[in-house]
Coordinates of C-alpha atoms and ligand atoms in Angstrom, one line a residue:
X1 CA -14.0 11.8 -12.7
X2 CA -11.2 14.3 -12.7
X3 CA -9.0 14.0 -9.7
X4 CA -7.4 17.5 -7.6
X5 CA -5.4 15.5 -4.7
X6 CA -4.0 12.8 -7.0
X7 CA -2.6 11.9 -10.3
X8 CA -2.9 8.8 -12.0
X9 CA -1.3 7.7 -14.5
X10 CA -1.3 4.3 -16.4
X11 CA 1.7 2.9 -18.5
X12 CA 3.1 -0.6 -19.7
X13 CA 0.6 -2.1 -17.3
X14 CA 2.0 -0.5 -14.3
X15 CA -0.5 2.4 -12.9
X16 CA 1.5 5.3 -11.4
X17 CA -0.9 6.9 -8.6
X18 CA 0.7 9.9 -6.9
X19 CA -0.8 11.9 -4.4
X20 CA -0.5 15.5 -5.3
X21 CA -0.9 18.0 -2.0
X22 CA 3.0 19.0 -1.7
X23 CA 2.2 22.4 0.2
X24 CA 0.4 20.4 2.9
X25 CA 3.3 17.7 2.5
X26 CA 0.6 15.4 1.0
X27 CA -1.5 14.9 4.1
X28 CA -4.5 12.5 3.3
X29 CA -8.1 14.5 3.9
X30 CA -11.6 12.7 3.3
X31 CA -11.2 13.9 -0.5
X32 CA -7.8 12.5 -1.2
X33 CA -9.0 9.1 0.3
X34 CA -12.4 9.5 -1.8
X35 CA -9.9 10.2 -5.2
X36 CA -8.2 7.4 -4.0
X37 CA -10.8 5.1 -3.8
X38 CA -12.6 5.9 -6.9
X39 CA -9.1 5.2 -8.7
X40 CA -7.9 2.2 -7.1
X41 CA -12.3 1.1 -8.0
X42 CA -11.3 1.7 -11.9
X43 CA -7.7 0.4 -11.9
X44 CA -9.2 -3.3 -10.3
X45 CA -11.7 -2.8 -13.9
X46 CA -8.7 -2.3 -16.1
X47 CA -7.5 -6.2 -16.5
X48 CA -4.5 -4.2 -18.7
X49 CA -3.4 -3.1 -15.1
X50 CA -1.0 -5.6 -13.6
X51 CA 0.9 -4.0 -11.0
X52 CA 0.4 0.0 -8.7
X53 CA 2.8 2.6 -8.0
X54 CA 2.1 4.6 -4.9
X55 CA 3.7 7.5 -4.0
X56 CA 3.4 11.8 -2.9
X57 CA 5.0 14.3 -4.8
X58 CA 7.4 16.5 -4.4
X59 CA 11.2 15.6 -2.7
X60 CA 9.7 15.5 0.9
X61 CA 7.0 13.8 1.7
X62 CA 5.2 10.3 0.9
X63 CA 2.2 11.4 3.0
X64 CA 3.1 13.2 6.7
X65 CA -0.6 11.9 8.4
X66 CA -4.0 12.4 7.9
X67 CA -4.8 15.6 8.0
X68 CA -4.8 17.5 11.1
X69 CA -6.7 20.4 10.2
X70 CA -9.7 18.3 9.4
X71 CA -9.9 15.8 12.3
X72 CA -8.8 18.3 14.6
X73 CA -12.5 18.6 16.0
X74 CA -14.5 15.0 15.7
X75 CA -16.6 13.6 18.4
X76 CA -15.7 10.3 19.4
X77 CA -18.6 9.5 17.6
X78 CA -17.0 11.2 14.4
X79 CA -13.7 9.2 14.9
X80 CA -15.0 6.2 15.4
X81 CA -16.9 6.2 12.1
X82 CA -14.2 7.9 9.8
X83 CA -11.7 5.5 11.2
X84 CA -14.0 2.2 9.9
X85 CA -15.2 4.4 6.4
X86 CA -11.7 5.2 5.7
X87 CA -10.5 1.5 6.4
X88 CA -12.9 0.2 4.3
X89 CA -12.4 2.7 1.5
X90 CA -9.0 2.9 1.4
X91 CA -6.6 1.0 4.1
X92 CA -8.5 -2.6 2.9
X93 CA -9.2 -2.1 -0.1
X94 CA -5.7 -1.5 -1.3
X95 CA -4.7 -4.3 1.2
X96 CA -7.0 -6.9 -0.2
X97 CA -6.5 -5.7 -4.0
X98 CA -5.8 -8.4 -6.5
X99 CA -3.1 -6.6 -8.1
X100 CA 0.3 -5.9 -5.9
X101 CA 0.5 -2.0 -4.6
X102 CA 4.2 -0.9 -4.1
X103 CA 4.1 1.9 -1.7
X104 CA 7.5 4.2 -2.5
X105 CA 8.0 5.9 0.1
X106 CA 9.6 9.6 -1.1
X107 CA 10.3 11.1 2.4
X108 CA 7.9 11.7 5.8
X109 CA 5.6 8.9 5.9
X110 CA 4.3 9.3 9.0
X111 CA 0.4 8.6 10.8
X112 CA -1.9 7.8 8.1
X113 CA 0.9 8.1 5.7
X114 CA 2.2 4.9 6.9
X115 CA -0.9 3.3 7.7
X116 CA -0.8 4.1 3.6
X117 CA 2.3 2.3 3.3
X118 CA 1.5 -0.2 5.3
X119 CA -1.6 -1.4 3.8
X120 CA 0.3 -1.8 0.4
X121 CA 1.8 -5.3 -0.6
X122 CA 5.6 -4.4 -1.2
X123 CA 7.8 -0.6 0.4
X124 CA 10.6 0.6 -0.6
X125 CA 12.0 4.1 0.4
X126 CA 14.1 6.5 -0.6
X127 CA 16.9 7.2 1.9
X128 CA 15.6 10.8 3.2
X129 CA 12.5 9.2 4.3
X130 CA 11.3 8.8 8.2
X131 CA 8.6 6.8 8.8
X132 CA 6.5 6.9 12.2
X133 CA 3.3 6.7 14.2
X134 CA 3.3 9.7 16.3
X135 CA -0.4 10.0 17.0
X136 CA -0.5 9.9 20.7
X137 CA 1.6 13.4 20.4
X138 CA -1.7 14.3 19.2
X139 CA -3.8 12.2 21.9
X140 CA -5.0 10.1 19.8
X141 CA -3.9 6.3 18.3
X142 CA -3.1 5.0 14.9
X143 CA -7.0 4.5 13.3
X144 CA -6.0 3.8 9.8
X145 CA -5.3 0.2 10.5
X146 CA -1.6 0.9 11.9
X147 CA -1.7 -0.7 15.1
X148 CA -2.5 -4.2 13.5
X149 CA -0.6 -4.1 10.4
X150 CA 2.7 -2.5 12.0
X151 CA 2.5 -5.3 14.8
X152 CA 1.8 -7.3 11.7
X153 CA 5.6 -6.4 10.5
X154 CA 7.7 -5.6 12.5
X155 CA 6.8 -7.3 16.2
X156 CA 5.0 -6.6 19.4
X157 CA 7.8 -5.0 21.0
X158 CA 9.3 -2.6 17.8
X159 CA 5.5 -1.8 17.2
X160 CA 4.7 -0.3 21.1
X161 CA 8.1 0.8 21.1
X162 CA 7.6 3.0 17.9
X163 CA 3.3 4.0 18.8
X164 CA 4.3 4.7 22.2
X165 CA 7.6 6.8 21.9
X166 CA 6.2 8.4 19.0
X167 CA 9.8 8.1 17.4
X168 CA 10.7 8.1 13.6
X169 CA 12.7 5.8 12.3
X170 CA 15.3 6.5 9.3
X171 CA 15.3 4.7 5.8
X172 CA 17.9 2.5 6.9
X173 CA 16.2 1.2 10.5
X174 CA 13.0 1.3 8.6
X175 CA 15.1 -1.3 6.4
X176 CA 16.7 -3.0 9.5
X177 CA 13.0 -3.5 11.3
X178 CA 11.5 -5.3 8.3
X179 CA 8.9 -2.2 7.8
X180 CA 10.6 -1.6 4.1
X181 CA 12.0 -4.2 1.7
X182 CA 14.7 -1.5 -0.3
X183 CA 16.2 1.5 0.9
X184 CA 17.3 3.6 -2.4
X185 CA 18.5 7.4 -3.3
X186 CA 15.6 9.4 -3.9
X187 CA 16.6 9.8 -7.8
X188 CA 16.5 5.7 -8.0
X189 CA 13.1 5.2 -6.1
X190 CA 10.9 5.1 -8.9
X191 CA 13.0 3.2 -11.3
X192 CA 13.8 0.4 -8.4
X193 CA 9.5 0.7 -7.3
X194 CA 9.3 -0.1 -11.5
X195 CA 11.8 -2.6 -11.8
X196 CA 10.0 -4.8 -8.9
X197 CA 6.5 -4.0 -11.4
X198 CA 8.0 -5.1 -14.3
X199 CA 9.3 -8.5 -12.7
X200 CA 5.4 -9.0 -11.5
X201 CA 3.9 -7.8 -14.7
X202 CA 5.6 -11.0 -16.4
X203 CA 3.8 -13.5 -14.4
X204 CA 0.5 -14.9 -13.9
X205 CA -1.6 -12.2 -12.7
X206 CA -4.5 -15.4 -11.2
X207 CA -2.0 -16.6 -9.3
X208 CA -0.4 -12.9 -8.1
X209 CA -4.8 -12.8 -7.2
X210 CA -4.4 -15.6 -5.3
X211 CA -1.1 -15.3 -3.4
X212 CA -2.0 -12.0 -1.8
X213 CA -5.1 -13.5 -0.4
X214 CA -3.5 -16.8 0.8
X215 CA -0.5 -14.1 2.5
X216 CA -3.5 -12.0 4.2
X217 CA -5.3 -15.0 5.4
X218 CA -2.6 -15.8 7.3
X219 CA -3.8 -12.4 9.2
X220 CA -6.8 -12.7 9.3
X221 CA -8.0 -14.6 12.9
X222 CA -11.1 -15.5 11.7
X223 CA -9.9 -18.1 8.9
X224 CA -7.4 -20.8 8.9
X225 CA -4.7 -19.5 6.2
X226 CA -3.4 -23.4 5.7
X227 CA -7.0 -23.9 4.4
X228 CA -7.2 -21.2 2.4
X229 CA -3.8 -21.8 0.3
X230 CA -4.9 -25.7 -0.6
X231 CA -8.1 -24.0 -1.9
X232 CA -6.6 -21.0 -3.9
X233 CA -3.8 -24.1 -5.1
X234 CA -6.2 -26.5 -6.2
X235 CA -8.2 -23.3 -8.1
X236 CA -5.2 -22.6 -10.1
X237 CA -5.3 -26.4 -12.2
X238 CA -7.4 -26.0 -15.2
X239 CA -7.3 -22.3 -15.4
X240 CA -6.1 -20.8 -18.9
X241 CA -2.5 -19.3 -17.1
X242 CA -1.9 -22.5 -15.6
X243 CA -2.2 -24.2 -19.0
X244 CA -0.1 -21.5 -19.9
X245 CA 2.5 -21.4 -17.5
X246 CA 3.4 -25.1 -17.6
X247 CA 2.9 -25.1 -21.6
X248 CA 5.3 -22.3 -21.5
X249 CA 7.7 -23.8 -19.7
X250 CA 7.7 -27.4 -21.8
X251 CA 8.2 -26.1 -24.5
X252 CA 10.9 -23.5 -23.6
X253 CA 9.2 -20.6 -24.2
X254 CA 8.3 -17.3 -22.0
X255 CA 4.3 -17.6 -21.4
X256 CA 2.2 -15.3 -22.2
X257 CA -0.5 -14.3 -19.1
Ligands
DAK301 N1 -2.0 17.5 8.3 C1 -2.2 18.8 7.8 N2 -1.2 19.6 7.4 C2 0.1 19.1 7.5 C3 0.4 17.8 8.0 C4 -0.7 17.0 8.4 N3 -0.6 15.8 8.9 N4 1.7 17.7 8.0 C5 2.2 18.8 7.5 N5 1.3 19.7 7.2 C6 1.4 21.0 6.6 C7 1.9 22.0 7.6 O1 0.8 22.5 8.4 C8 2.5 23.1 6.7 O2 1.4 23.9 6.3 P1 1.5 25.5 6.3 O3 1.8 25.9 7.7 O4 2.7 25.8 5.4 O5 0.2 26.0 5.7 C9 3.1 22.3 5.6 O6 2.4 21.0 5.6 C10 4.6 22.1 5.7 O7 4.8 21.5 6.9 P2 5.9 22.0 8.0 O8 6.2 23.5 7.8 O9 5.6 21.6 9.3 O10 7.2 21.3 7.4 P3 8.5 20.9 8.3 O11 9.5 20.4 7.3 O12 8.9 22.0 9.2 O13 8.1 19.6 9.2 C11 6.9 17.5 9.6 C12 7.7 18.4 8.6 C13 6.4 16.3 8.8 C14 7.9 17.1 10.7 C15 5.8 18.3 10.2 O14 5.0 18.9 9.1 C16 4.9 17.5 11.0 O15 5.2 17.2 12.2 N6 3.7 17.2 10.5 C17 2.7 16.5 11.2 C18 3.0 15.0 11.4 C19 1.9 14.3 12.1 O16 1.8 14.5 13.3 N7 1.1 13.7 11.3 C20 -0.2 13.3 11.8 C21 0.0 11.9 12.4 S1 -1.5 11.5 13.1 C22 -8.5 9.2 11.9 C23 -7.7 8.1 11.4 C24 -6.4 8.2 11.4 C25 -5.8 9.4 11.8 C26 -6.5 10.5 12.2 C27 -7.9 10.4 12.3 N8 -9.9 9.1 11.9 C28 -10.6 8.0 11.4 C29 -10.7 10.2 12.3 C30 -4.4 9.5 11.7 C31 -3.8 10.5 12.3 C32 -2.4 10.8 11.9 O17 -2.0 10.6 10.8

């Protein structure tokens, strides 16, 4: 399929996905999350693929929201069933990927464009960016996922304070508030969000699998995320990285997953 709202790119095992709407500041519409979908689909296929690069193009926006234009006149109805079809498409399906999605954050990430970052395993931003959920300027609330997975990060408190003021925060408070791991210059994001993909890339990419869904069980009220680790632990024994890892390691040697 040939994509218009994104470009992806794959390199050294690291897949570069950027989405590519600079005039409207990259704001997500029903096509760029169906682009987005149908690559993220083909990338979980490529077992060459061992780590994702997320980002917008251009110097000034990540993603600045869903797009306004198009949900500007949904029924409740409407909202109600684009907000689960575009959580399921996109929001927790990158969330619950096997292979870690670093969101680098180029500048506004703001509504859906955080939700974006959000649902992505590792952030880092680039020290022009603002991040915020300013939805109910709009009278509506985060329905991308954000009020769950912000609250998720950050705390009850910093989460209502930031949904309910509507405020941005900087790179830097972003950074203080737990909501990004790195704060870089612009020039330096990609080479820090590929430095952090080249450390995974070396190591087992069953046990990265496995990890990120012992981490989300922990979220997940409906399972008991203690359980869940002994289980994905006790799968690991016997499997051909384990062998190896710990092969690798006796006899002083890097392994090779
Ligand atoms: N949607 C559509 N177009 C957008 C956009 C957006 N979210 N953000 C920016 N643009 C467009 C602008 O309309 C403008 O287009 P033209 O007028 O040139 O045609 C172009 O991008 C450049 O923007 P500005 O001229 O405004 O640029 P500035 O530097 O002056 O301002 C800004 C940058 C980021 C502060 C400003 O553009 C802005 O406030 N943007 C809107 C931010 C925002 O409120 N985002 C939406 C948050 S609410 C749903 C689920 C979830 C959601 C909705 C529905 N369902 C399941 C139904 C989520 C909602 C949100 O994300």
């Amino acid at each position: 399929m040939e994509f218009k709202n994104i470009v992806v790119l794959n390199s050294n095992n690291i897949c570069h996905i950027t989405i590519n709407r600079p005039k409207q500041l990259n704001a997500l519409n029903a096509k760029t999350i169906f682009e987005l979908n149908v690559a993220i689909n083909k990338v979980q296929e490529d077992s060459s693929v061992r780590a994702i690069i997320l980002t917008g193009s251009g110097n000034k926006a990540f993603v600045a929201g869903a797009d306004i234009k198009e949900f500007a006149h949904f029924s409740a109805i409407e909202g109600e069933e684009l907000a689960r079809n575009g959580q399921k498409l996109l929001f927790d399906l990158i969330d619950n990927l096997n292979i870690p999605c670093i969101a680098a954050v180029n500048g506004f990430a703001l509504g859906g464009g955080l939700e974006l970052a959000m649902s992505c395993h590792i952030r880092i931003a680039s020290d022009n960016s603002k991040l915020g959920l300013p939805e109910v300027t709009l009278g509506v609330i985060p329905g991308y996922g954000g009020t769950q997975r912000l609250t998720n990060l950050v705390g009850k408190g910093k989460a209502l304070e930031m949904i309910v003021t509507a405020s941005m925060l900087s790179a830097n408070e972003a950074l203080q508030w737990g909501l990004v791991n790195h704060v870089c210059a612009q020039e330096d994001l990609l080479i820090l969000a590929e430095k952090i993909a080249n450390k995974i890339i070396r190591n087992s990419p069953m046990a990265i699998s496995k990890a990120i869904k012992s981490v989300n069980a922990s979220f997940n009220k409906t399972l008991d995320g203690f359980e869940v680790e002994k289980k994905e632990f006790g799968s690991c024994f016997e499997s051909k990285e384990f062998i190896e890892g710990t092969s690798a390691f006796m006899q002083k040697r890097k392994p090779n997953f």
